[in-house]
Tab-separated table of C-alpha atoms and ligand atoms in Angstrom:
chain	number	residue	atom	x	y	z
N	1	MET	CA	124.066	65.956	111.728
N	2	LYS	CA	121.653	68.382	110.704
N	3	LEU	CA	119.075	69.493	113.781
N	4	LYS	CA	115.454	68.418	113.428
N	5	VAL	CA	113.184	71.142	113.827
N	6	SER	CA	109.292	71.334	114.794
N	7	VAL	CA	107.113	74.187	113.915
N	8	ILE	CA	104.025	74.602	116.280
N	9	GLY	CA	101.333	76.631	114.569
N	10	THR	CA	100.850	76.482	110.902
N	11	GLY	CA	99.130	79.757	110.551
N	12	TYR	CA	100.713	82.687	108.345
N	13	LEU	CA	103.984	82.770	110.118
N	14	GLY	CA	104.367	79.030	111.104
N	15	ALA	CA	103.611	77.785	107.514
N	16	THR	CA	106.315	80.240	106.104
N	17	HIS	CA	108.743	79.459	108.588
N	18	ALA	CA	108.284	75.649	108.135
N	19	ALA	CA	108.882	75.850	104.391
N	20	CYS	CA	112.050	78.130	104.678
N	21	MET	CA	113.612	75.914	107.760
N	22	SER	CA	113.046	72.901	105.266
N	23	SER	CA	114.649	74.946	102.428
N	24	MET	CA	117.807	75.759	104.469
N	25	GLY	CA	118.225	71.786	104.609
N	26	PHE	CA	116.695	70.975	107.848
N	27	GLU	CA	114.227	68.121	108.653
N	28	VAL	CA	110.856	69.741	109.480
N	29	VAL	CA	107.702	68.829	111.204
N	30	GLY	CA	104.634	71.275	111.095
N	31	ILE	CA	102.266	70.772	113.759
N	32	ASP	CA	98.803	72.346	114.201
N	33	VAL	CA	95.776	71.307	116.256
N	34	ASP	CA	93.463	72.399	113.101
N	35	ALA	CA	93.338	69.169	111.311
N	36	LEU	CA	91.886	70.695	107.960
N	37	LYS	CA	94.867	73.150	107.825
N	38	ILE	CA	97.558	69.982	108.428
N	39	SER	CA	95.896	68.312	105.586
N	40	ALA	CA	95.761	70.883	103.176
N	41	LEU	CA	99.401	71.874	103.827
N	42	ALA	CA	100.214	68.470	103.612
N	43	SER	CA	99.185	68.332	100.061
N	44	GLY	CA	101.063	71.508	99.142
N	45	LYS	CA	98.186	74.102	99.739
N	46	ILE	CA	98.261	77.168	101.579
N	47	PRO	CA	95.050	78.272	103.076
N	48	PHE	CA	95.632	81.856	102.223
N	49	TYR	CA	97.622	83.929	99.320
N	50	GLU	CA	101.093	84.870	99.761
N	51	PRO	CA	103.428	85.052	96.751
N	52	ASP	CA	106.164	82.479	96.348
N	53	LEU	CA	105.071	80.201	99.576
N	54	GLN	CA	102.832	77.689	97.528
N	55	GLU	CA	105.752	76.834	95.101
N	56	LEU	CA	108.273	76.679	98.122
N	57	LEU	CA	105.964	74.552	100.224
N	58	GLN	CA	105.287	72.002	97.236
N	59	LYS	CA	109.089	71.836	96.390
N	60	GLU	CA	110.087	71.331	100.017
N	61	ILE	CA	107.361	68.558	100.441
N	62	SER	CA	108.791	66.693	97.686
N	63	SER	CA	112.046	66.970	98.855
N	64	GLY	CA	111.077	64.758	101.798
N	65	ARG	CA	112.314	67.166	104.720
N	66	LEU	CA	109.173	68.921	105.199
N	67	THR	CA	105.986	66.894	106.861
N	68	PHE	CA	102.814	68.109	108.634
N	69	SER	CA	101.189	66.379	111.537
N	70	THR	CA	98.388	67.054	114.362
N	71	ASP	CA	100.171	64.559	116.498
N	72	PHE	CA	102.858	66.124	119.066
N	73	ASN	CA	104.595	62.720	119.402
N	74	SER	CA	105.984	63.139	115.977
N	75	ILE	CA	108.103	66.018	117.062
N	76	ALA	CA	109.215	64.139	120.432
N	77	ASP	CA	112.742	63.937	118.837
N	78	ALA	CA	113.188	67.185	117.706
N	79	ASP	CA	116.110	69.512	118.627
N	80	VAL	CA	114.411	72.889	118.281
N	81	HIS	CA	110.583	73.444	118.476
N	82	PHE	CA	109.573	77.065	116.965
N	83	ILE	CA	106.364	78.532	118.545
N	84	CYS	CA	104.320	80.339	115.973
N	85	VAL	CA	100.900	80.320	117.053
N	86	GLY	CA	98.563	83.137	117.092
N	87	THR	CA	98.222	86.045	119.648
N	88	PRO	CA	95.047	87.796	118.588
N	89	GLN	CA	93.659	90.695	120.648
N	90	LEU	CA	91.262	89.440	123.217
N	91	GLU	CA	87.283	90.545	122.968
N	92	ASN	CA	86.472	93.473	124.949
N	93	SER	CA	90.107	94.358	126.049
N	94	LEU	CA	93.218	95.863	124.212
N	95	ALA	CA	95.284	92.901	125.668
N	96	ALA	CA	96.393	89.915	123.513
N	97	ASP	CA	94.976	86.577	124.299
N	98	LEU	CA	97.700	84.086	125.366
N	99	GLN	CA	95.771	80.833	125.679
N	100	TYR	CA	97.220	79.532	122.206
N	101	ILE	CA	100.742	80.038	123.235
N	102	ASP	CA	100.388	78.575	126.636
N	103	ALA	CA	98.669	75.617	125.015
N	104	ALA	CA	101.522	74.994	122.780
N	105	LEU	CA	103.985	75.180	125.586
N	106	GLU	CA	102.204	72.743	127.631
N	107	ALA	CA	101.978	70.174	124.941
N	108	ILE	CA	105.558	70.291	124.094
N	109	ALA	CA	107.056	70.545	127.371
N	110	PRO	CA	106.169	66.935	128.971
N	111	ILE	CA	107.576	65.373	125.601
N	112	CYS	CA	110.600	67.334	124.515
N	113	LYS	CA	113.727	65.496	125.109
N	114	PRO	CA	116.569	66.756	127.170
N	115	GLY	CA	118.760	69.365	125.481
N	116	SER	CA	116.154	70.523	123.248
N	117	LEU	CA	115.422	74.188	122.656
N	118	VAL	CA	111.853	75.803	122.613
N	119	VAL	CA	112.186	78.904	120.696
N	120	GLY	CA	109.139	81.302	120.677
N	121	LYS	CA	108.587	83.556	117.410
N	122	SER	CA	104.894	84.833	118.036
N	123	THR	CA	104.464	88.501	119.215
N	124	VAL	CA	103.778	88.464	122.921
N	125	PRO	CA	103.574	90.828	125.837
N	126	VAL	CA	106.759	91.414	127.438
N	127	GLY	CA	107.255	89.001	130.252
N	128	THR	CA	105.775	86.233	128.748
N	129	ALA	CA	108.684	84.401	127.680
N	130	ALA	CA	110.235	84.352	131.306
N	131	ARG	CA	106.944	82.959	132.406
N	132	LEU	CA	106.818	80.223	129.883
N	133	ARG	CA	110.370	79.138	130.402
N	134	GLU	CA	109.877	78.725	134.291
N	135	LYS	CA	106.789	76.826	133.433
N	136	LEU	CA	108.779	74.579	130.799
N	137	LEU	CA	111.910	74.010	133.143
N	138	ARG	CA	109.163	72.986	135.975
N	139	ILE	CA	108.007	70.343	133.739
N	140	ASN	CA	111.155	69.365	131.737
N	141	PRO	CA	114.557	70.724	133.621
N	142	GLU	CA	116.731	69.852	130.767
N	143	ALA	CA	115.214	72.011	128.231
N	144	ASP	CA	115.545	75.626	127.600
N	145	LEU	CA	113.451	78.281	126.079
N	146	ALA	CA	114.600	81.297	124.027
N	147	TRP	CA	112.810	83.994	122.113
N	148	ASN	CA	113.461	85.042	118.777
N	149	PRO	CA	110.874	87.520	117.236
N	150	GLU	CA	109.689	87.224	113.396
N	151	PHE	CA	109.391	90.568	111.343
N	152	LEU	CA	108.095	89.099	108.280
N	153	ARG	CA	105.758	91.272	106.099
N	154	GLU	CA	103.056	89.782	104.277
N	155	GLY	CA	103.397	89.900	100.696
N	156	PHE	CA	107.181	89.395	101.235
N	157	ALA	CA	107.304	86.649	103.821
N	158	VAL	CA	109.247	84.095	101.876
N	159	GLU	CA	111.846	86.801	101.394
N	160	ASP	CA	111.828	88.203	104.755
N	161	THR	CA	112.239	84.747	106.264
N	162	LEU	CA	114.955	83.387	103.980
N	163	ARG	CA	116.906	86.989	104.150
N	164	PRO	CA	115.773	88.790	107.414
N	165	ASN	CA	117.458	91.965	107.576
N	166	ARG	CA	118.409	91.177	111.364
N	167	LEU	CA	117.926	88.235	113.801
N	168	VAL	CA	117.153	88.772	117.396
N	169	VAL	CA	117.498	86.080	119.621
N	170	GLY	CA	116.428	86.439	123.286
N	171	VAL	CA	118.602	83.736	125.191
N	172	THR	CA	119.529	82.988	128.842
N	173	SER	CA	122.650	80.821	128.071
N	174	ASP	CA	125.510	80.371	125.652
N	175	ALA	CA	124.341	77.045	124.707
N	176	ALA	CA	120.747	78.373	123.577
N	177	GLU	CA	122.592	81.009	121.558
N	178	ASN	CA	124.906	78.579	119.869
N	179	THR	CA	121.892	76.177	119.004
N	180	LEU	CA	120.296	79.304	117.190
N	181	LYS	CA	123.563	80.084	115.403
N	182	GLU	CA	123.420	76.527	113.727
N	183	ILE	CA	119.984	77.119	113.094
N	184	TYR	CA	120.500	80.580	111.247
N	185	ARG	CA	124.004	79.318	109.951
N	186	THR	CA	123.540	80.312	106.193
N	187	ASN	CA	122.300	83.972	107.478
N	188	LEU	CA	125.255	84.450	109.649
N	189	GLU	CA	127.233	83.440	106.654
N	190	ALA	CA	125.506	85.955	104.662
N	191	LYS	CA	126.597	88.612	107.607
N	192	THR	CA	122.914	89.178	108.517
N	193	PRO	CA	123.119	91.371	111.669
N	194	TRP	CA	122.910	89.149	114.981
N	195	VAL	CA	121.523	90.678	118.308
N	196	ARG	CA	121.929	88.898	121.353
N	197	ALA	CA	119.523	90.138	124.090
N	198	ASP	CA	117.873	88.826	127.133
N	199	LEU	CA	114.214	87.771	126.971
N	200	PRO	CA	112.356	90.658	127.872
N	201	THR	CA	114.307	92.997	125.307
N	202	ALA	CA	113.696	90.455	122.658
N	203	GLU	CA	110.008	90.560	123.167
N	204	LEU	CA	109.913	94.309	123.004
N	205	VAL	CA	112.052	94.555	120.223
N	206	LYS	CA	108.998	93.443	118.006
N	207	VAL	CA	106.456	95.559	119.851
N	208	ALA	CA	108.900	98.466	119.321
N	209	ALA	CA	109.413	98.223	115.799
N	210	ASN	CA	106.001	97.810	114.928
N	211	SER	CA	105.032	100.781	117.466
N	212	PHE	CA	107.666	102.698	115.311
N	213	LEU	CA	106.325	101.719	112.064
N	214	ALA	CA	102.735	102.740	113.094
N	215	THR	CA	103.735	106.089	114.633
N	216	LYS	CA	105.442	106.851	111.064
N	217	ILE	CA	102.147	106.064	109.292
N	218	SER	CA	99.872	107.900	111.777
N	219	PHE	CA	102.616	111.059	111.477
N	220	ILE	CA	102.120	111.393	108.082
N	221	ASN	CA	98.413	111.059	108.210
N	222	ALA	CA	98.205	113.661	110.770
N	223	MET	CA	100.574	115.848	108.474
N	224	ALA	CA	97.653	115.075	105.758
N	225	GLU	CA	95.065	116.442	108.068
N	226	ILE	CA	97.112	119.674	108.242
N	227	CYS	CA	97.682	119.976	104.585
N	228	GLU	CA	93.806	119.471	103.915
N	229	ALA	CA	93.389	122.377	106.533
N	230	ALA	CA	96.047	124.613	105.248
N	231	GLY	CA	95.742	123.921	101.706
N	232	GLY	CA	98.899	121.786	101.125
N	233	ASP	CA	99.927	118.635	99.539
N	234	VAL	CA	101.164	115.639	101.708
N	235	THR	CA	102.753	113.577	98.941
N	236	VAL	CA	105.179	116.508	98.007
N	237	LEU	CA	105.533	116.859	101.924
N	238	ALA	CA	106.285	113.205	102.160
N	239	GLU	CA	108.665	113.342	99.244
N	240	ALA	CA	110.576	116.466	100.688
N	241	ILE	CA	110.866	115.367	104.508
N	242	GLY	CA	111.914	111.611	103.211
N	243	TYR	CA	115.108	112.756	101.415
N	244	ASP	CA	116.315	113.637	105.076
N	245	PRO	CA	118.181	110.311	105.737
N	246	ARG	CA	117.274	110.787	109.270
N	247	ILE	CA	113.795	110.535	108.442
N	248	GLY	CA	113.751	108.159	105.309
N	249	SER	CA	111.141	107.934	102.811
N	250	ARG	CA	109.470	104.221	103.705
N	251	PHE	CA	106.263	104.106	105.573
N	252	LEU	CA	105.392	107.616	104.762
N	253	GLN	CA	102.597	106.928	102.352
N	254	ALA	CA	99.798	108.973	103.728
N	255	GLY	CA	96.141	107.334	103.117
N	256	ILE	CA	93.353	105.432	105.083
N	257	GLY	CA	95.962	104.166	107.236
N	258	PHE	CA	97.252	100.787	108.787
N	259	GLY	CA	95.600	97.648	109.329
N	260	GLY	CA	96.426	93.802	109.074
N	261	GLY	CA	96.992	91.246	111.841
N	262	CYS	CA	99.984	92.935	113.395
N	263	LEU	CA	100.362	96.704	113.925
N	264	PRO	CA	96.856	97.316	115.230
N	265	LYS	CA	96.847	95.038	117.760
N	266	ASP	CA	100.401	94.907	118.624
N	267	ILE	CA	100.246	98.563	119.896
N	268	ARG	CA	97.208	98.004	121.705
N	269	ALA	CA	98.647	94.955	123.472
N	270	PHE	CA	101.777	97.306	124.061
N	271	MET	CA	99.546	99.732	125.940
N	272	ALA	CA	98.046	97.104	127.663
N	273	ARG	CA	100.739	95.674	129.337
N	274	ALA	CA	102.503	99.081	129.727
N	275	SER	CA	99.897	99.820	132.056
N	276	GLU	CA	99.861	96.458	133.784
N	277	LEU	CA	103.708	97.355	134.376
N	278	GLY	CA	102.593	100.706	135.847
N	279	ALA	CA	104.313	102.449	132.735
N	280	ASP	CA	101.292	103.412	131.029
N	281	GLN	CA	102.482	107.123	130.710
N	282	ALA	CA	105.264	105.982	128.549
N	283	LEU	CA	102.852	104.634	125.841
N	284	GLU	CA	100.321	107.099	126.264
N	285	PHE	CA	101.328	108.692	122.517
N	286	LEU	CA	100.225	105.188	120.970
N	287	ARG	CA	96.541	106.122	121.982
N	288	GLU	CA	96.876	108.889	119.755
N	289	ILE	CA	98.560	107.095	117.165
N	290	ASP	CA	95.515	104.671	117.190
N	291	SER	CA	92.869	107.627	116.787
N	292	ILE	CA	94.812	109.097	113.980
N	293	ASN	CA	94.719	105.686	112.484
N	294	LEU	CA	91.154	105.385	112.745
N	295	ARG	CA	90.239	109.141	111.821
N	296	ALA	CA	91.688	108.426	108.389
N	297	ARG	CA	88.734	106.044	107.709
N	298	GLN	CA	86.234	108.859	108.946
N	299	ARG	CA	87.742	111.326	106.690
N	300	VAL	CA	87.410	109.245	103.835
N	301	ILE	CA	83.845	108.805	104.444
N	302	GLU	CA	83.354	112.841	104.914
N	303	LEU	CA	84.981	113.263	101.549
N	304	VAL	CA	82.534	110.487	99.923
N	305	ARG	CA	79.647	112.652	101.646
N	306	LYS	CA	80.837	116.015	100.593
N	307	ASP	CA	81.188	114.788	96.783
N	308	LEU	CA	77.876	112.893	96.889
N	309	SER	CA	75.411	114.024	99.754
N	310	GLN	CA	75.161	113.638	103.215
N	311	ASP	CA	72.558	111.063	102.767
N	312	LEU	CA	74.084	108.138	101.030
N	313	THR	CA	70.966	106.298	100.613
N	314	GLY	CA	70.768	104.340	97.172
N	315	LYS	CA	73.906	105.917	95.909
N	316	SER	CA	76.077	103.359	94.093
N	317	ILE	CA	79.816	103.173	95.208
N	318	ALA	CA	82.479	100.748	93.501
N	319	VAL	CA	85.262	100.059	96.142
N	320	LEU	CA	88.642	98.971	94.621
N	321	GLY	CA	90.301	96.943	97.338
N	322	ALA	CA	89.450	94.899	100.204
N	323	ALA	CA	92.916	93.627	101.501
N	324	PHE	CA	94.692	95.589	104.164
N	325	LYS	CA	97.462	95.877	101.673
N	326	PRO	CA	98.254	94.553	98.300
N	327	ASP	CA	99.566	91.370	97.565
N	328	SER	CA	97.969	89.555	100.505
N	329	ASP	CA	94.224	88.433	100.895
N	330	ASP	CA	94.133	89.179	104.612
N	331	VAL	CA	91.219	91.392	105.438
N	332	ARG	CA	91.885	91.033	109.340
N	333	ASP	CA	91.512	95.105	110.698
N	334	SER	CA	91.563	95.967	106.840
N	335	PRO	CA	90.612	99.791	106.686
N	336	ALA	CA	89.354	99.427	103.001
N	337	LEU	CA	86.851	96.825	104.176
N	338	ASP	CA	85.717	98.839	107.041
N	339	ILE	CA	85.238	101.848	104.991
N	340	ALA	CA	83.084	99.751	102.463
N	341	ALA	CA	80.920	98.414	105.428
N	342	GLN	CA	80.538	101.684	107.005
N	343	ILE	CA	79.489	103.342	103.706
N	344	ALA	CA	77.221	100.348	103.199
N	345	ALA	CA	75.505	101.109	106.497
N	346	ALA	CA	74.813	104.268	105.676
N	347	GLY	CA	72.477	103.178	102.992
N	348	ALA	CA	74.924	103.126	99.973
N	349	LYS	CA	75.070	100.152	97.311
N	350	VAL	CA	78.277	99.087	97.584
N	351	THR	CA	80.249	96.971	95.173
N	352	VAL	CA	83.707	95.862	96.561
N	353	HIS	CA	86.531	94.312	93.958
N	354	ASP	CA	89.844	92.746	94.953
N	355	PRO	CA	92.244	90.495	93.093
N	356	LYS	CA	92.540	88.068	95.885
N	357	ALA	CA	90.497	88.665	98.877
N	358	ILE	CA	86.861	88.461	97.878
N	359	ALA	CA	86.683	85.268	99.674
N	360	PRO	CA	87.658	86.300	102.913
N	361	ALA	CA	85.854	89.725	102.663
N	362	LYS	CA	82.618	87.680	102.196
N	363	LYS	CA	83.422	85.503	105.186
N	364	ARG	CA	83.599	88.817	107.156
N	365	PHE	CA	81.009	91.155	105.685
N	366	PRO	CA	78.820	88.856	103.724
N	367	ALA	CA	76.044	91.749	103.412
N	368	LEU	CA	78.398	93.637	100.935
N	369	ASN	CA	78.080	92.982	97.317
N	370	TYR	CA	81.449	91.578	95.746
N	371	CYS	CA	82.549	91.550	92.114
N	372	GLU	CA	85.483	89.667	90.293
N	373	SER	CA	85.555	92.345	87.494
N	374	ILE	CA	86.672	95.666	87.874
N	375	GLU	CA	84.434	96.781	84.759
N	376	GLU	CA	81.395	95.376	86.384
N	377	THR	CA	82.315	96.903	89.811
N	378	LEU	CA	82.648	100.346	88.392
N	379	GLY	CA	79.703	99.946	85.936
N	380	GLY	CA	77.150	102.487	86.866
N	381	ALA	CA	78.883	103.959	89.904
N	382	ASP	CA	78.177	107.421	91.169
N	383	LEU	CA	81.836	107.463	93.001
N	384	VAL	CA	84.816	105.012	92.740
N	385	LEU	CA	86.742	104.633	96.337
N	386	HIS	CA	90.420	103.168	95.606
N	387	LEU	CA	91.123	101.702	99.143
N	388	THR	CA	93.986	99.095	98.221
N	389	GLU	CA	96.894	99.821	96.405
N	390	TRP	CA	97.052	97.004	94.047
N	391	LYS	CA	99.407	97.116	90.833
N	392	ILE	CA	96.346	96.564	88.454
N	393	TYR	CA	94.613	99.521	89.825
N	394	ARG	CA	97.424	101.791	89.152
N	395	GLU	CA	97.345	100.329	85.492
N	396	LEU	CA	93.814	100.969	84.944
N	397	ASP	CA	93.081	103.382	81.908
N	398	PRO	CA	91.280	106.203	83.316
N	399	LEU	CA	89.426	106.878	79.846
N	400	LYS	CA	88.319	103.626	79.493
N	401	MET	CA	86.848	103.473	83.114
N	402	LYS	CA	85.134	106.760	82.806
N	403	SER	CA	82.858	105.396	79.823
N	404	LEU	CA	81.748	102.613	82.766
N	405	VAL	CA	80.549	105.065	85.406
N	406	ALA	CA	77.675	107.052	86.111
N	407	SER	CA	79.597	109.935	87.393
N	408	PRO	CA	83.469	110.113	86.950
N	409	VAL	CA	84.453	110.741	90.770
N	410	ILE	CA	87.158	108.987	92.360
N	411	ILE	CA	88.615	109.123	95.989
N	412	ASP	CA	92.233	107.797	96.219
N	413	GLY	CA	92.453	106.431	99.543
N	414	ARG	CA	96.257	105.618	99.190
N	415	ASN	CA	97.873	108.418	97.433
N	416	ALA	CA	98.910	106.085	94.668
N	417	LEU	CA	97.228	106.570	91.520
N	418	ASP	CA	98.465	109.002	88.981
N	419	ARG	CA	96.339	111.913	89.494
N	420	ASP	CA	97.407	113.996	86.438
N	421	ALA	CA	96.381	110.916	84.188
N	422	TRP	CA	92.797	110.736	86.048
N	423	VAL	CA	92.096	114.426	85.932
N	424	ALA	CA	93.229	114.848	82.199
N	425	ALA	CA	90.610	112.179	81.097
N	426	GLY	CA	87.980	114.242	83.009
N	427	TRP	CA	87.618	112.676	86.352
N	428	LYS	CA	87.054	114.618	89.664
N	429	PHE	CA	90.128	113.490	91.712
N	430	ARG	CA	89.851	113.686	95.284
N	431	ALA	CA	92.633	112.268	97.762
N	432	LEU	CA	93.527	112.588	101.523
N	433	GLY	CA	95.859	115.411	102.242
N	434	ARG	CA	95.937	116.851	98.668
N	435	THR	CA	93.967	119.852	98.357
N	436	ASN	CA	95.491	121.434	94.930
W	1	UDX	C1	103.816	94.421	109.763
W	1	UDX	C2	105.550	94.503	109.983
W	1	UDX	O1	105.876	95.615	108.984
W	1	UDX	C3	106.278	93.551	110.042
W	1	UDX	O2	107.599	93.642	110.406
W	1	UDX	C4	105.694	92.780	111.244
W	1	UDX	O3	106.577	91.660	111.339
W	1	UDX	C5	104.202	92.418	111.288
W	1	UDX	O4	103.560	93.609	110.841
W	1	UDX	P1	102.578	93.909	107.675
W	1	UDX	O5	101.313	93.721	108.677
W	1	UDX	O6	102.475	92.493	106.774
W	1	UDX	O7	103.864	93.903	108.684
W	1	UDX	O8	102.508	95.164	106.896
W	1	UDX	P2	102.929	96.405	106.691
W	1	UDX	O9	103.796	96.304	105.235
W	1	UDX	O10	103.919	96.717	107.967
W	1	UDX	O11	101.887	97.570	106.611
W	1	UDX	C6	100.813	97.732	107.513
W	1	UDX	C7	99.957	98.423	107.216
W	1	UDX	O12	100.179	99.987	107.077
W	1	UDX	C8	99.265	98.115	105.812
W	1	UDX	O13	97.847	98.380	106.183
W	1	UDX	C9	99.411	99.248	104.899
W	1	UDX	O14	98.811	99.494	103.927
W	1	UDX	C10	100.126	100.424	105.837
W	1	UDX	N1	100.949	101.375	105.559
W	1	UDX	C11	102.241	101.339	105.255
W	1	UDX	C12	100.508	102.974	105.227
W	1	UDX	O15	99.398	103.281	105.351
W	1	UDX	N2	101.594	103.813	104.675
W	1	UDX	C13	102.779	103.023	104.743
W	1	UDX	O16	103.648	104.010	104.163
W	1	UDX	C14	103.243	102.034	104.686
């Protein structure tokens, strides 16, 4: 008989995991304390934008395998409970807020059946899994807890969940590993690499991977600063070093840096945890990674001032992009929106366009102007900022766009536009790390 699965926490990670587990043939119940979220999901609507997820969700609900509830009693008979709640950054601290994960464990511990497995997927400070396992066993000695970090990228969440490039399981027994092998049988048949680890290593894999990615991005952004100082071109430099297979070309896109709900908070929480462990020196470099990242935003603002004037009062600036990256409506720690807000605070009249993220952006920064049409956004602009590399922006006709603006100056904050085409159409084209 197929295992019954529960997914606790139906945000970004949980909603995707629940729909994907159902599509793998399991009976799945998604649980959340947010009744509004649950009723939206139960009616087949996801409260955020993610390609392919809505279709999959609706298909799985119709199959009868996937249901949603706010009642923990409805999952008391499940064999495996995935915990997918958020671990945001604490206010006034670099550390992660673990209140939701503790609440989830405390809700499931007294009711889960003997032999069931609680599996943490959320990103947590190392040591959390062992602490939660102890707590679980104290309340329910016949259950067990494992850690199975999630590596999905926004914009590719369904693909990454159904076909992950590796599966990492932190376990303390063969029985727990075997249960997870049963869950991921289709992936194992497809030869997905399987890494068995202890609990702390499994937790660390996730933050180590995100720290590495953040480091790669900040490395190329540091090279962009050097290119600016020395008169070079970081896009050519990135291409050239990327051909070395030991380096690789991915995550070497210089620009306004990383944002989103994971990378920034994960490296900060990792530093905070290392400090608690007395190992702060080992992660001292992440502080530099964070500051290079935040500096990229200031460098764009400096470019704006250089091109317009030190005083931005009354200048009309069009911003293309609000999401932290394309194919997402996520504006958490979005470099694009942060830059837009800072320029507006300096007195400029800022109008922001984004194909998907206007509603969440409005919630975060209600004082900015937002516009659904690219043409209207650019209308009469003194300067255009390209800050999120959506495909539609790459497909813009520079000649047509020139006829809309007051002054044809564009800053490509993502090094993603075709510079030659914009220059040929008569634009003054600026980009981070490109001086010639
Ligand atoms: C990331 C990890 O990739 C994923 O494995 C983990 O599970 C969650 O965190 P995500 O936040 O969806 O995923 O975004 P990602 O694609 O990693 O991009 C992060 C940020 O880096 C974005 O703001 C993106 O614009 C920026 N970035 C990425 C660059 O500035 N340059 C690059 O070359 C790549």
